Every structure is written in structure tokens, then in C-alpha cells.
Short mmCIF file of C-alpha atoms and ligand atoms in Angstrom, two decimals:
data_model
loop_
_atom_site.label_atom_id
_atom_site.label_comp_id
_atom_site.label_asym_id
_atom_site.label_seq_id
_atom_site.Cartn_x
_atom_site.Cartn_y
_atom_site.Cartn_z
CA MET A 1 39.86 16.22 -54.27
CA SER A 2 42.47 13.59 -53.58
CA VAL A 3 40.34 12.32 -50.48
CA ALA A 4 37.06 11.91 -52.16
CA ALA A 5 38.56 9.86 -55.26
CA GLU A 6 38.02 6.52 -53.38
CA ARG A 7 35.27 5.40 -51.14
CA LEU A 8 36.65 5.80 -47.45
CA GLN A 9 35.98 2.89 -45.12
CA LEU A 10 34.24 4.01 -41.64
CA PRO A 11 35.25 3.92 -38.86
CA PHE A 12 38.64 5.84 -38.98
CA ALA A 13 40.92 4.60 -36.22
CA ARG A 14 41.44 7.28 -33.64
CA PRO A 15 44.80 7.78 -31.72
CA ASN A 16 43.27 7.73 -28.31
CA VAL A 17 39.97 8.17 -26.39
CA LEU A 18 40.07 11.96 -26.39
CA ASP A 19 41.36 12.85 -30.00
CA LEU A 20 39.54 12.10 -33.37
CA ALA A 21 41.39 10.73 -36.42
CA PRO A 22 43.20 13.47 -38.31
CA LEU A 23 41.63 12.47 -41.56
CA TYR A 24 38.17 14.38 -40.30
CA GLU A 25 40.37 17.57 -40.71
CA VAL A 26 41.36 17.02 -44.49
CA LEU A 27 37.53 16.00 -45.09
CA ARG A 28 36.10 19.08 -43.56
CA ARG A 29 38.56 21.27 -45.79
CA GLU A 30 38.31 19.12 -48.95
CA ALA A 31 35.24 17.03 -49.06
CA PRO A 32 32.66 17.83 -46.32
CA ILE A 33 30.24 15.55 -47.76
CA THR A 34 32.04 12.21 -48.90
CA PRO A 35 30.97 8.77 -49.93
CA VAL A 36 32.04 6.28 -47.39
CA THR A 37 31.53 2.48 -46.80
CA THR A 38 29.76 1.98 -43.39
CA PRO A 39 31.13 -0.68 -40.90
CA ALA A 40 28.35 -2.96 -42.14
CA GLY A 41 29.94 -2.74 -45.63
CA ASP A 42 27.11 -0.62 -47.41
CA PRO A 43 27.42 2.88 -48.93
CA ALA A 44 26.64 6.09 -47.13
CA TRP A 45 27.49 9.97 -47.07
CA LEU A 46 29.71 11.33 -44.31
CA VAL A 47 29.16 14.69 -43.47
CA THR A 48 31.84 16.47 -41.48
CA ARG A 49 31.56 20.22 -41.61
CA PHE A 50 29.67 22.21 -38.92
CA GLU A 51 27.42 24.20 -41.20
CA GLU A 52 26.26 21.22 -43.28
CA VAL A 53 25.92 19.06 -39.99
CA ARG A 54 23.76 21.51 -38.37
CA ASP A 55 21.89 22.26 -41.43
CA LEU A 56 21.16 18.74 -42.28
CA LEU A 57 20.06 18.07 -38.79
CA SER A 58 17.28 20.64 -38.81
CA ASP A 59 16.17 19.58 -42.66
CA LYS A 60 13.03 18.16 -42.97
CA ARG A 61 14.04 16.16 -46.23
CA LEU A 62 15.97 13.44 -44.07
CA GLY A 63 14.41 11.34 -41.42
CA ARG A 64 15.15 8.25 -39.45
CA SER A 65 12.95 5.96 -41.35
CA HIS A 66 13.50 4.68 -45.08
CA PRO A 67 11.21 4.83 -48.09
CA GLU A 68 11.93 1.11 -48.69
CA PRO A 69 13.62 -0.15 -45.31
CA GLU A 70 14.54 -3.41 -46.74
CA ARG A 71 16.97 -1.78 -49.48
CA ALA A 72 18.42 0.74 -47.00
CA SER A 73 22.20 0.87 -46.38
CA ARG A 74 22.88 -0.86 -42.96
CA ILE A 75 25.24 1.09 -40.77
CA THR A 76 26.75 -1.08 -38.17
CA THR A 77 26.34 -4.67 -36.97
CA ALA A 78 25.24 -3.46 -33.66
CA ALA A 79 21.46 -3.17 -32.72
CA VAL A 80 21.52 0.62 -32.23
CA GLN A 81 21.78 3.03 -35.11
CA ASP A 82 22.14 0.16 -37.38
CA GLY A 83 19.64 1.07 -39.96
CA PRO A 84 16.35 2.81 -40.54
CA THR A 85 13.77 2.96 -37.59
CA GLY A 86 10.20 3.72 -37.79
CA ASN A 87 7.49 3.83 -39.96
CA TYR A 88 8.12 6.08 -43.06
CA GLU A 89 4.70 7.00 -43.51
CA THR A 90 3.86 8.02 -39.76
CA GLU A 91 7.31 8.97 -38.82
CA GLU A 92 6.48 12.69 -38.47
CA ALA A 93 3.37 12.13 -36.40
CA ASP A 94 4.99 9.33 -34.42
CA HIS A 95 8.02 11.58 -33.53
CA ALA A 96 5.55 14.52 -32.57
CA ARG A 97 3.75 12.34 -30.22
CA MET A 98 7.01 10.98 -28.71
CA ARG A 99 8.35 14.48 -28.23
CA ARG A 100 5.04 15.69 -26.70
CA LEU A 101 4.90 12.81 -24.13
CA LEU A 102 8.56 13.02 -23.00
CA THR A 103 9.40 16.73 -23.20
CA PRO A 104 7.70 17.69 -20.02
CA ALA A 105 9.11 15.04 -17.97
CA PHE A 106 12.63 16.14 -18.93
CA SER A 107 12.07 19.73 -18.88
CA ALA A 108 14.95 22.32 -17.56
CA LYS A 109 12.60 23.08 -14.54
CA ARG A 110 12.05 19.82 -13.42
CA MET A 111 15.53 18.72 -13.86
CA ARG A 112 16.70 21.78 -11.61
CA MET A 113 14.29 20.28 -9.16
CA LEU A 114 16.28 17.14 -9.12
CA SER A 115 19.64 18.82 -8.48
CA ASP A 116 19.49 18.50 -4.75
CA TYR A 117 18.86 14.88 -5.13
CA MET A 118 21.65 14.32 -7.49
CA GLN A 119 24.05 16.34 -5.04
CA GLN A 120 23.33 13.86 -2.26
CA LEU A 121 23.91 11.18 -4.64
CA VAL A 122 27.46 12.50 -5.75
CA ASP A 123 28.12 13.38 -2.00
CA GLY A 124 27.66 9.84 -1.23
CA TYR A 125 29.58 8.36 -3.81
CA VAL A 126 32.59 10.80 -2.91
CA ASP A 127 32.19 9.70 0.48
CA GLN A 128 32.53 6.24 -0.67
CA LEU A 129 35.54 6.95 -2.65
CA LEU A 130 37.16 8.50 0.42
CA VAL A 131 36.70 5.26 2.26
CA GLU A 132 38.03 3.45 -0.67
CA TYR A 133 41.10 5.47 -0.96
CA ALA A 134 41.84 5.14 2.73
CA ASP A 135 41.69 1.27 2.60
CA ALA A 136 43.62 1.03 -0.92
CA THR A 137 47.36 -0.08 -0.55
CA ASP A 138 48.23 1.76 -3.68
CA GLY A 139 46.04 4.87 -3.01
CA VAL A 140 44.24 4.40 -6.40
CA VAL A 141 40.31 4.18 -6.75
CA ASP A 142 38.05 3.89 -9.69
CA LEU A 143 36.07 6.85 -10.66
CA HIS A 144 34.29 4.89 -13.28
CA THR A 145 32.75 2.43 -11.02
CA GLY A 146 32.60 4.73 -8.08
CA LEU A 147 30.87 7.71 -9.57
CA ALA A 148 30.53 7.89 -13.34
CA PHE A 149 28.51 4.53 -13.58
CA PRO A 150 26.30 4.59 -10.72
CA LEU A 151 25.06 8.41 -10.76
CA PRO A 152 23.40 8.29 -14.20
CA VAL A 153 21.91 4.76 -13.84
CA ALA A 154 20.39 5.92 -10.26
CA VAL A 155 18.92 9.12 -11.78
CA ILE A 156 17.52 7.56 -14.85
CA CYS A 157 15.98 4.56 -12.73
CA ARG A 158 14.23 6.91 -10.43
CA LEU A 159 12.80 8.91 -13.38
CA LEU A 160 11.62 5.98 -15.31
CA GLY A 161 10.46 3.92 -12.47
CA VAL A 162 13.00 1.27 -13.29
CA PRO A 163 14.31 -1.03 -9.95
CA GLU A 164 17.79 -0.09 -9.58
CA SER A 165 18.48 -3.95 -8.40
CA ASP A 166 17.98 -4.59 -12.34
CA THR A 167 20.99 -2.45 -13.03
CA VAL A 168 23.53 -5.15 -13.78
CA TYR A 169 21.08 -7.07 -16.10
CA PHE A 170 20.07 -3.93 -18.22
CA HIS A 171 23.57 -2.56 -18.21
CA SER A 172 24.83 -5.75 -19.76
CA LEU A 173 22.15 -6.00 -22.35
CA SER A 174 22.82 -2.33 -23.25
CA GLU A 175 26.56 -3.16 -23.68
CA ARG A 176 25.79 -6.04 -26.07
CA MET A 177 23.26 -4.09 -28.10
CA ALA A 178 25.86 -1.23 -28.94
CA SER A 179 28.59 -3.87 -29.24
CA LEU A 180 30.58 -3.58 -32.61
CA GLY A 181 31.52 -7.28 -32.55
CA THR A 182 30.27 -9.68 -35.45
CA GLY A 183 27.45 -12.24 -34.95
CA ASP A 184 23.87 -11.49 -34.03
CA ASP A 185 24.42 -11.08 -30.34
CA ALA A 186 23.69 -7.43 -30.54
CA HIS A 187 20.28 -8.12 -31.91
CA GLN A 188 19.50 -10.92 -29.49
CA ALA A 189 20.51 -8.66 -26.60
CA ARG A 190 17.76 -6.11 -28.11
CA GLU A 191 15.08 -9.03 -27.93
CA GLU A 192 16.06 -9.60 -24.50
CA PHE A 193 15.89 -6.15 -23.57
CA ASN A 194 12.41 -5.91 -25.26
CA ARG A 195 11.13 -8.70 -23.17
CA TYR A 196 12.83 -7.49 -19.98
CA MET A 197 10.85 -4.11 -20.69
CA ILE A 198 7.49 -5.91 -21.33
CA GLY A 199 7.67 -7.59 -18.06
CA LEU A 200 8.34 -4.46 -16.44
CA VAL A 201 5.68 -2.66 -18.02
CA GLU A 202 3.13 -5.32 -17.24
CA THR A 203 4.40 -5.52 -13.42
CA LYS A 204 3.86 -1.78 -13.29
CA ARG A 205 0.29 -1.75 -15.03
CA PRO A 206 -1.83 -2.60 -12.22
CA ASP A 207 -0.15 0.03 -10.15
CA LEU A 208 1.15 3.00 -11.94
CA GLY A 209 3.00 5.50 -10.19
CA GLU A 210 4.66 8.99 -10.80
CA ASP A 211 7.27 7.93 -13.51
CA VAL A 212 7.99 8.33 -17.11
CA ILE A 213 7.28 4.53 -17.90
CA SER A 214 3.89 4.97 -15.87
CA ASP A 215 3.21 7.98 -17.91
CA LEU A 216 3.79 6.23 -21.14
CA ILE A 217 1.73 3.27 -20.24
CA ARG A 218 -1.20 5.41 -19.51
CA ALA A 219 -0.71 7.42 -22.69
CA GLN A 220 -0.44 4.25 -24.82
CA SER A 221 -3.73 2.73 -23.46
CA ALA A 222 -5.61 5.88 -24.12
CA ASP A 223 -4.44 6.37 -27.45
CA GLU A 224 -5.27 3.61 -30.21
CA THR A 225 -2.51 4.99 -32.67
CA PHE A 226 0.04 4.46 -30.23
CA ASP A 227 1.54 1.15 -30.98
CA TYR A 228 2.37 -1.18 -27.89
CA GLY A 229 5.58 -2.04 -29.53
CA GLU A 230 6.62 1.25 -30.25
CA MET A 231 5.99 2.18 -26.45
CA VAL A 232 8.20 -0.80 -25.33
CA ARG A 233 10.93 0.66 -27.93
CA LEU A 234 10.80 4.05 -26.61
CA CYS A 235 11.01 2.82 -23.00
CA VAL A 236 14.16 0.70 -23.96
CA GLY A 237 15.68 3.88 -25.72
CA LEU A 238 15.22 5.77 -22.78
CA LEU A 239 16.78 3.54 -20.34
CA PHE A 240 19.52 3.04 -23.07
CA ALA A 241 20.25 6.53 -23.81
CA GLY A 242 19.60 7.70 -20.17
CA HIS A 243 22.73 5.98 -18.83
CA GLU A 244 25.03 4.94 -21.75
CA THR A 245 25.74 8.45 -22.99
CA THR A 246 25.99 10.25 -19.74
CA VAL A 247 28.33 7.82 -17.96
CA ASN A 248 30.66 8.33 -21.12
CA ARG A 249 30.46 11.75 -20.88
CA ILE A 250 31.37 11.98 -17.20
CA GLY A 251 34.48 9.74 -17.89
CA LEU A 252 35.57 11.86 -20.96
CA GLY A 253 35.19 15.13 -19.05
CA ALA A 254 37.39 13.98 -16.05
CA LEU A 255 40.00 12.72 -18.63
CA PHE A 256 39.93 15.97 -20.45
CA LEU A 257 40.23 17.99 -17.07
CA LEU A 258 42.94 15.75 -15.50
CA THR A 259 45.05 15.95 -18.71
CA HIS A 260 44.68 19.69 -18.90
CA ARG A 261 45.94 20.56 -15.37
CA ASP A 262 45.73 24.29 -15.73
CA GLN A 263 41.93 23.90 -16.48
CA TRP A 264 41.50 21.49 -13.56
CA GLU A 265 43.05 23.93 -11.31
CA ALA A 266 40.98 26.80 -12.53
CA LEU A 267 37.83 24.95 -11.92
CA THR A 268 39.04 23.93 -8.41
CA ALA A 269 39.57 27.68 -7.80
CA ASP A 270 36.14 28.43 -8.72
CA PRO A 271 33.76 25.52 -9.07
CA VAL A 272 30.40 27.11 -9.35
CA GLY A 273 31.73 30.21 -11.51
CA ARG A 274 33.44 27.99 -14.12
CA VAL A 275 31.23 24.92 -13.97
CA ASN A 276 28.75 25.80 -17.06
CA ALA A 277 31.50 26.81 -19.50
CA THR A 278 33.64 23.60 -18.38
CA VAL A 279 30.69 21.36 -19.13
CA GLU A 280 29.67 22.91 -22.55
CA GLU A 281 33.36 22.33 -23.62
CA ILE A 282 33.27 18.76 -22.48
CA MET A 283 30.02 18.65 -24.44
CA ARG A 284 31.81 20.01 -27.42
CA LEU A 285 35.01 18.15 -27.49
CA GLY A 286 34.03 14.90 -25.91
CA ALA A 287 33.37 12.47 -28.83
CA PRO A 288 32.52 8.96 -27.81
CA GLY A 289 31.92 6.43 -30.71
CA ASP A 290 33.41 7.00 -34.08
CA LEU A 291 30.26 7.25 -36.32
CA GLY A 292 27.70 10.13 -35.92
CA LEU A 293 23.88 10.73 -36.14
CA LEU A 294 22.15 8.51 -38.78
CA ARG A 295 19.43 10.05 -41.36
CA TYR A 296 18.02 8.71 -44.58
CA ALA A 297 17.10 11.21 -47.61
CA HIS A 298 13.54 11.27 -48.14
CA THR A 299 14.05 13.12 -51.54
CA ASP A 300 16.79 13.93 -53.66
CA LEU A 301 18.87 16.82 -52.49
CA ASP A 302 21.85 18.85 -53.37
CA VAL A 303 24.09 19.79 -50.61
CA ALA A 304 27.54 21.37 -50.84
CA GLY A 305 28.21 20.15 -54.51
CA ALA A 306 26.98 16.63 -53.62
CA THR A 307 23.93 15.14 -54.98
CA ILE A 308 22.01 12.92 -52.30
CA ARG A 309 19.57 10.23 -53.85
CA ARG A 310 16.15 9.68 -52.01
CA GLY A 311 16.87 6.62 -49.80
CA ASP A 312 20.56 7.36 -49.45
CA ALA A 313 22.12 6.84 -45.86
CA VAL A 314 23.60 9.99 -44.36
CA ILE A 315 26.20 10.14 -41.44
CA LEU A 316 26.27 13.42 -39.65
CA SER A 317 29.46 13.49 -37.81
CA ILE A 318 28.89 15.79 -34.91
CA ASN A 319 32.20 15.01 -33.51
CA ALA A 320 33.81 16.42 -36.62
CA ALA A 321 31.47 19.20 -36.67
CA ASN A 322 32.24 20.48 -33.19
CA ARG A 323 35.83 20.74 -34.33
CA ASP A 324 35.50 22.88 -37.20
CA ALA A 325 38.17 25.37 -37.44
CA SER A 326 36.01 27.68 -39.57
CA VAL A 327 33.66 27.89 -36.48
CA TYR A 328 35.98 27.32 -33.51
CA SER A 329 39.31 29.06 -32.88
CA ASP A 330 41.98 26.35 -31.76
CA ALA A 331 39.25 23.79 -32.30
CA GLU A 332 41.11 20.85 -31.09
CA THR A 333 42.16 22.57 -27.79
CA PHE A 334 40.15 22.21 -24.63
CA ASP A 335 39.49 25.76 -23.63
CA PRO A 336 36.37 26.26 -21.49
CA ASP A 337 36.89 30.27 -21.90
CA ARG A 338 36.70 30.09 -25.72
CA PRO A 339 34.18 32.72 -27.04
CA GLU A 340 32.23 30.38 -29.22
CA ARG A 341 29.37 29.00 -27.20
CA THR A 342 27.38 26.58 -29.25
CA HIS A 343 28.09 23.16 -30.22
CA LEU A 344 26.20 19.97 -31.54
CA GLY A 345 26.89 17.60 -28.91
CA PHE A 346 23.42 17.08 -28.19
CA GLY A 347 22.19 17.46 -31.70
CA HIS A 348 20.28 20.07 -33.31
CA GLY A 349 16.84 20.69 -34.71
CA SER A 350 13.64 18.41 -34.15
CA HIS A 351 15.67 15.41 -32.63
CA PHE A 352 17.59 17.67 -30.00
CA CYS A 353 18.48 15.46 -27.13
CA ILE A 354 15.49 15.20 -24.87
CA GLY A 355 17.82 14.37 -21.90
CA ALA A 356 20.03 17.59 -22.41
CA SER A 357 18.97 19.23 -19.40
CA LEU A 358 19.09 16.12 -17.20
CA ALA A 359 22.62 15.51 -18.58
CA ARG A 360 23.81 18.83 -18.10
CA THR A 361 22.50 18.92 -14.50
CA GLU A 362 24.14 15.81 -13.63
CA LEU A 363 27.40 16.97 -15.21
CA ARG A 364 27.25 20.21 -13.35
CA VAL A 365 27.00 18.50 -10.09
CA VAL A 366 29.70 16.02 -10.68
CA PHE A 367 32.17 18.42 -11.81
CA THR A 368 31.58 21.08 -9.17
CA THR A 369 31.68 18.23 -6.27
CA LEU A 370 34.60 16.83 -7.62
CA ALA A 371 36.54 20.24 -7.86
CA ARG A 372 35.33 21.12 -4.31
CA ARG A 373 35.96 17.85 -2.56
CA LEU A 374 38.91 16.30 -4.53
CA PRO A 375 40.90 19.30 -5.82
CA GLY A 376 44.23 17.03 -6.02
CA LEU A 377 42.54 14.36 -8.10
CA ARG A 378 44.81 13.17 -10.86
CA LEU A 379 44.97 10.15 -13.18
CA ALA A 380 46.68 7.04 -12.02
CA LYS A 381 47.45 5.65 -15.37
CA GLU A 382 48.60 7.26 -18.76
CA LEU A 383 45.63 8.20 -21.22
CA ASP A 384 46.90 5.47 -23.55
CA GLU A 385 46.61 2.79 -20.87
CA LEU A 386 43.05 3.22 -20.71
CA GLU A 387 40.82 0.63 -22.08
CA VAL A 388 38.36 1.86 -24.40
CA ARG A 389 34.83 -0.09 -24.90
CA PRO A 390 34.47 -1.82 -27.97
CA THR A 391 30.92 -0.36 -28.62
CA LEU A 392 29.27 2.21 -30.62
CA THR A 393 28.90 4.51 -27.59
CA GLY A 394 32.65 4.14 -26.75
CA GLY A 395 34.16 5.61 -23.42
CA VAL A 396 36.49 3.79 -21.02
CA THR A 397 35.77 0.82 -18.90
CA SER A 398 37.67 2.00 -15.73
CA LEU A 399 39.24 5.44 -14.74
CA PRO A 400 41.97 4.90 -12.01
CA VAL A 401 42.58 8.07 -10.14
CA THR A 402 44.39 9.09 -7.11
CA TRP A 403 44.86 12.37 -5.05
CA MET B 1 15.45 44.70 -25.64
CA LYS B 2 12.52 43.19 -27.25
CA VAL B 3 12.17 39.20 -27.31
CA THR B 4 9.65 37.04 -29.24
CA VAL B 5 9.44 33.33 -29.51
CA ASP B 6 7.92 31.13 -32.07
CA GLN B 7 5.96 28.45 -30.19
CA GLY B 8 5.35 26.61 -33.69
CA LYS B 9 9.14 25.98 -34.13
CA CYS B 10 9.90 25.24 -30.73
CA VAL B 11 10.97 21.68 -30.03
CA GLY B 12 10.81 22.01 -26.26
CA SER B 13 14.38 21.46 -25.51
CA GLY B 14 14.60 23.74 -22.40
CA GLN B 15 18.05 25.43 -23.50
CA CYS B 16 16.55 28.91 -23.22
CA VAL B 17 15.37 28.22 -19.59
CA LEU B 18 18.74 27.04 -18.76
CA ALA B 19 20.23 30.14 -20.13
CA ALA B 20 17.93 32.80 -18.76
CA ASP B 21 15.06 31.45 -16.61
CA ASP B 22 13.73 34.91 -15.49
CA VAL B 23 12.96 35.26 -19.27
CA PHE B 24 11.96 31.88 -20.60
CA ASP B 25 9.80 29.09 -19.16
CA GLN B 26 8.47 25.83 -20.52
CA ARG B 27 4.82 25.00 -20.44
CA ASP B 28 4.12 22.16 -17.99
CA GLU B 29 2.02 20.27 -20.28
CA ASP B 30 3.96 20.07 -23.34
CA GLY B 31 7.42 21.54 -22.58
CA ILE B 32 6.90 24.46 -25.13
CA VAL B 33 8.52 27.82 -24.47
CA THR B 34 6.78 30.81 -23.07
CA LEU B 35 7.96 34.09 -22.41
CA LEU B 36 8.07 35.53 -18.89
CA ASP B 37 9.47 38.71 -19.81
CA ALA B 38 9.31 40.10 -23.60
CA ASP B 39 11.18 43.25 -22.50
CA PRO B 40 14.06 42.25 -20.28
CA PRO B 41 16.28 44.84 -18.86
CA ALA B 42 19.37 45.67 -20.96
CA GLY B 43 21.93 43.83 -18.35
CA ARG B 44 20.01 40.54 -19.40
CA LEU B 45 21.21 40.92 -23.11
CA THR B 46 24.18 38.58 -22.84
CA ASP B 47 22.12 35.71 -21.50
CA VAL B 48 19.08 36.14 -23.78
CA ARG B 49 21.37 36.30 -26.83
CA HIS B 50 22.86 33.19 -25.64
CA ALA B 51 19.63 31.49 -25.52
CA ALA B 52 18.64 32.54 -29.00
CA LEU B 53 22.15 31.32 -30.08
CA VAL B 54 21.73 27.81 -28.52
CA CYS B 55 18.04 27.53 -29.20
CA PRO B 56 18.11 24.13 -31.65
CA ALA B 57 14.94 25.42 -33.40
CA SER B 58 15.97 28.94 -34.09
CA ALA B 59 12.72 29.87 -32.15
CA ILE B 60 13.88 33.01 -30.32
CA ILE B 61 14.35 36.41 -31.76
CA VAL B 62 16.12 39.16 -30.00
CA GLU B 63 15.87 42.93 -31.09
CA GLU B 64 18.22 45.37 -29.26
C1 HEM C 1 25.79 13.63 -22.05
C2 HEM C 1 24.53 12.75 -22.30
C3 HEM C 1 24.08 12.80 -23.38
C4 HEM C 1 24.34 13.05 -24.79
C5 HEM C 1 25.77 13.33 -25.37
C6 HEM C 1 23.02 12.91 -25.73
C7 HEM C 1 23.25 13.12 -27.09
C8 HEM C 1 22.10 13.14 -27.85
C9 HEM C 1 22.21 13.44 -29.16
C10 HEM C 1 23.12 13.86 -30.10
C11 HEM C 1 20.82 13.06 -29.66
C12 HEM C 1 20.45 13.40 -31.18
C13 HEM C 1 20.23 12.23 -31.84
C14 HEM C 1 19.83 12.29 -33.29
O1 HEM C 1 19.62 13.45 -33.65
O2 HEM C 1 19.53 11.49 -34.04
C15 HEM C 1 20.03 12.65 -28.61
C16 HEM C 1 18.74 12.53 -28.68
C17 HEM C 1 18.00 11.80 -27.70
N1 HEM C 1 18.43 11.77 -26.36
FE1 HEM C 1 20.30 12.23 -25.53
N2 HEM C 1 22.13 12.53 -24.99
C18 HEM C 1 22.53 12.52 -23.64
C19 HEM C 1 21.67 12.17 -22.47
C20 HEM C 1 20.39 11.68 -22.68
C21 HEM C 1 19.63 11.32 -21.46
C22 HEM C 1 20.23 11.46 -20.14
C23 HEM C 1 18.30 10.95 -21.83
C24 HEM C 1 17.31 10.47 -21.02
C25 HEM C 1 16.12 10.72 -21.26
C26 HEM C 1 18.37 11.20 -23.59
C27 HEM C 1 17.42 10.73 -24.08
C28 HEM C 1 17.32 11.14 -25.66
C29 HEM C 1 16.26 10.81 -26.27
C30 HEM C 1 15.10 10.07 -26.18
C31 HEM C 1 16.60 11.16 -27.82
C32 HEM C 1 15.86 11.21 -28.99
C33 HEM C 1 15.30 12.41 -29.34
C34 HEM C 1 14.60 12.71 -30.75
O3 HEM C 1 14.83 11.80 -31.37
O4 HEM C 1 13.67 13.45 -30.82
N3 HEM C 1 19.78 11.57 -24.02
N4 HEM C 1 20.81 12.68 -27.37
S1 SF4 C 2 15.55 26.53 -26.68
FE1 SF4 C 2 14.22 26.89 -28.38
S2 SF4 C 2 13.36 24.95 -28.75
FE2 SF4 C 2 14.18 24.96 -26.58
S3 SF4 C 2 12.51 25.39 -25.41
FE3 SF4 C 2 13.59 27.36 -25.88
S4 SF4 C 2 12.49 28.14 -27.70
FE4 SF4 C 2 12.06 25.83 -27.46
#
């Protein structure tokens, strides 16, 4: 167990935005649960093998809260996934209420009903890209600012009932919150985001509409155990998770497809037939961010030869699990035709992503439309030349393409 | 084939509906799974099995 002899320091440097550090492969084989030092300098366990990651994601002995929060390991200096969240005593009940309130609004059926709206949006963005392309002397346009970014933002604004004119502001707050830089700017940004959300909530209150934030305001005023601050945190979390993650995934998906020309051509030949499998493969291999899902042990537990103590931080690397060679054949290869159809890209168990149907619907619309309307699409820069965002959620800052 | 769902385990993810919307649905009020067809035709086996496989709560059981 050579690798486990010393505590490894997270994050592990990655070769580029698509590939993971080769060290993960060694860890999965030799030390699937290994002690690490977090970016914030505290001890934690890193779990890298599919089986253990999946099992621990559905294990009720771990949670997001900590029995003694002030003693908990800190993970990052950002203001998301930085440490324990929620109240140890009421975590389960609070979480159950959150799921009950939000699940119906993001159900598969409702998201399907939105797909015509998404299609109109995407067609509009592609029309605009065509105009920009005609005007660009070098024939290069940016798929990030032209499509990957505006689509998820427009959709989440509509669902949540947030004015789209606030985009620049809440996006800059999100970036600062997830920033891995030092200092406490990330936490100031979270404070500002909270204040912004309180302002929005109070503006909406006299005239509630048919949107998720209005629903949460109604639910909070009808339930005295539903704390105002918790409702605000939830709204901030939705606006953050609802755009950051999907923007990145569209960008990574385009990069996987455009650096695997055969897969792109297969998709352009049969967009509707191939899009679902293509999107699932993008979900499996796309690995923004270099950490994982965060939990704290609520009791002592033995897993794969390691003894995790009550209160220990556990980082579940879904990125590593999704490339586990004991589960996936040619695990590192982008191959939508692979026989294995599951992945942990949206998590697993009770915290499984609430926005999964939304994100999938958006990704499907984006990639069928690009394949249909811009079949000659290609990258205008090398993969290594693309700038990666220095945030917890990763992704690229621009995606120059041509056709 | 015989399909059963455990509503107590279901976390309302909608994965099953995306896989086979003729067999599974979600309740409007809380997103919990309901069965539209407990005995789907054999031709639906692939999609129904897929639903059981991707269910994040292991709440779906399929017997051939
Ligand atoms: C491709 C885009 C997305 C990816 C890759 C993604 C990924 C994830 C993952 C891995 C989790 C599990 C977290 C954990 O177990 O700790 C999660 C949870 C969550 N996601 Fe997403 N997500 C995406 C899009 C969205 C969208 C669009 C929304 C907007 C509604 C959203 C809302 C949530 C919420 C509220 C949770 C917390 C669920 C809970 O704790 O029960 N996500 N997401
Ligand atoms: S996939 Fe499983 S958890 Fe999700 S709605 Fe269907 S039964 Fe429930």
C-alpha cells in the first residue's frame, strides 16, 4: 500500500480539463478509501472506487451535518462544500421537507413539458451564433457565451421566478462563492447572495406567482418549523446549482464530442437516435471540479478495511468512481455505445440530484440541435489552450469554435 | 413481466419516468413513483430493466 503510507494532499493536479489525475487509478486499485489532507488543510477520507462511493452515498450513517460543527474538518476556502451544513438534530427531517417541496417542481414530466421552450431558446442562440459567424473575420465564435451559459440561466430564471436582468450579478456572486482563491471573499459573496435573495423574496411576497421561489415562500409562511434563513439558503442553492453545473456540462460535452470526431459524426448522422446515450456518457466522464461529494460520518463505520470515526469528513469522488475499470470497460474512453448504462454523475441515494431531469432535458436539446444545425462544428483552439476556471465547479471560461 | 415499486424507498428522482414513461409516473404532489403498468409487455423489458438499474433508491423490482 505504497500510496496510503503518507497523507495525500487534495486536489490532485489534472492534465487537462477532460482527464483526471492518473493517481486516481492507483488509489482505486490500492487504497479505495485513503486518508487525505483537504485543500483547507484538514484531514479527511477520500473514496475513489465505484462500489464504495455508491454504497456510502446511500448509507444513512453519513450526512451533510456534523455532530460538533465547530470541530469538523474544513474542506475548501470557497463558500460551497466548505464544511458541514444543516443541523445535526434535524437534518433528516429538514432534508425530507426540502425533497418534498422541490421534487414535484422538477419532475421528469414537468421538465419534458419545458422541452419545446428549451428548443426555441436553443434555436434562437444558434441563429445568433450564425449571425456572429457571418460577421467574424476569423470565422470563430464562442459557444460558451453564445449557448452553454445563457441556456441554463434562462431556464432556471424562469423556473425559479428570478429576473433574467439580474444574471450578471448573481453569476458573479456564484463564481466568487465557488472560487478557490484565498481570503474570505467567497464568504462575503455568500453573504451578498443571501442579501440579494432576501430582497428578491420580499419583492415577490406581495404578488406570488407560479414559480419555485413563490412556492417556497408559501410553504415557509405556512410551516413554523421551516426557518426563514433555511428557505433563503435553499433558494440561493437552487440558483447556484441550477446554472453552474449545467453550463459546465454543456461545455465539457462539446469538448468531448469535438475531440472525438468519430463520435461527433455519429451523432450528426443520427441526432435523435444517439443523443440519450451521448448525454449519459457526457454525464459519466465529464468531471468538473477536483474534489467530490462531501459527507460527515454520524457513527463509527468500517468500510473496505478502513475505520471511519464519528465526525470524520468523507469525500466521495464520483469523478473517480465513474472511471472505475472494475465497472466500465475502457473506462477512460468516451464511448456512448458502451454497455454499462449507469453512472454517479448526478449522485445516488437520498441526495440524488433534484435537477437531473432538467439538466438531461437541456443537454439533449442542446446536442441534438448542434448536431442537426452545425454538423461541421469544430474547436478553434487546442484543448490545452483553453482556460479552466479556478473554481470548485471548474469548467472552461470560453469555447471558441468554428465550422 | 412483473414490476413492483417501493414508494417508501423512492426519492422522487424521475429516472424511471425518463426510461419508460408508459410504465412509471410520478405523483404530482410529491414526485413519488407510481406504476402505470404493473405487467408491461415483454417488449418493454429493456427499458424497464434500465429503469430499475438507474433508480438511485433501488426502489424498482422487475421479475421476468
Ligand atoms: C448537469 C448538471 C448537474 C449536475 C452534474 C448535478 C450534479 C449533482 C450531484 C452530483 C448532486 C448530489 C450531491 C450530493 O449527494 O451531495 C446534486 C444534488 C442536487 N442538485 Fe444537481 N446537478 C446538475 C444540475 C442541477 C440543476 C439544473 C438543479 C436545479 C434545480 C440542481 C439541483 C440540485 C439540488 C437541489 C441538489 C441537492 C439534492 C439533495 O441534497 O437532496 N442540479 N446535483
Ligand atoms: S427512479 Fe426510483 S427513486 Fe426515482 S422516481 Fe423512480 S422509483 Fe422513485
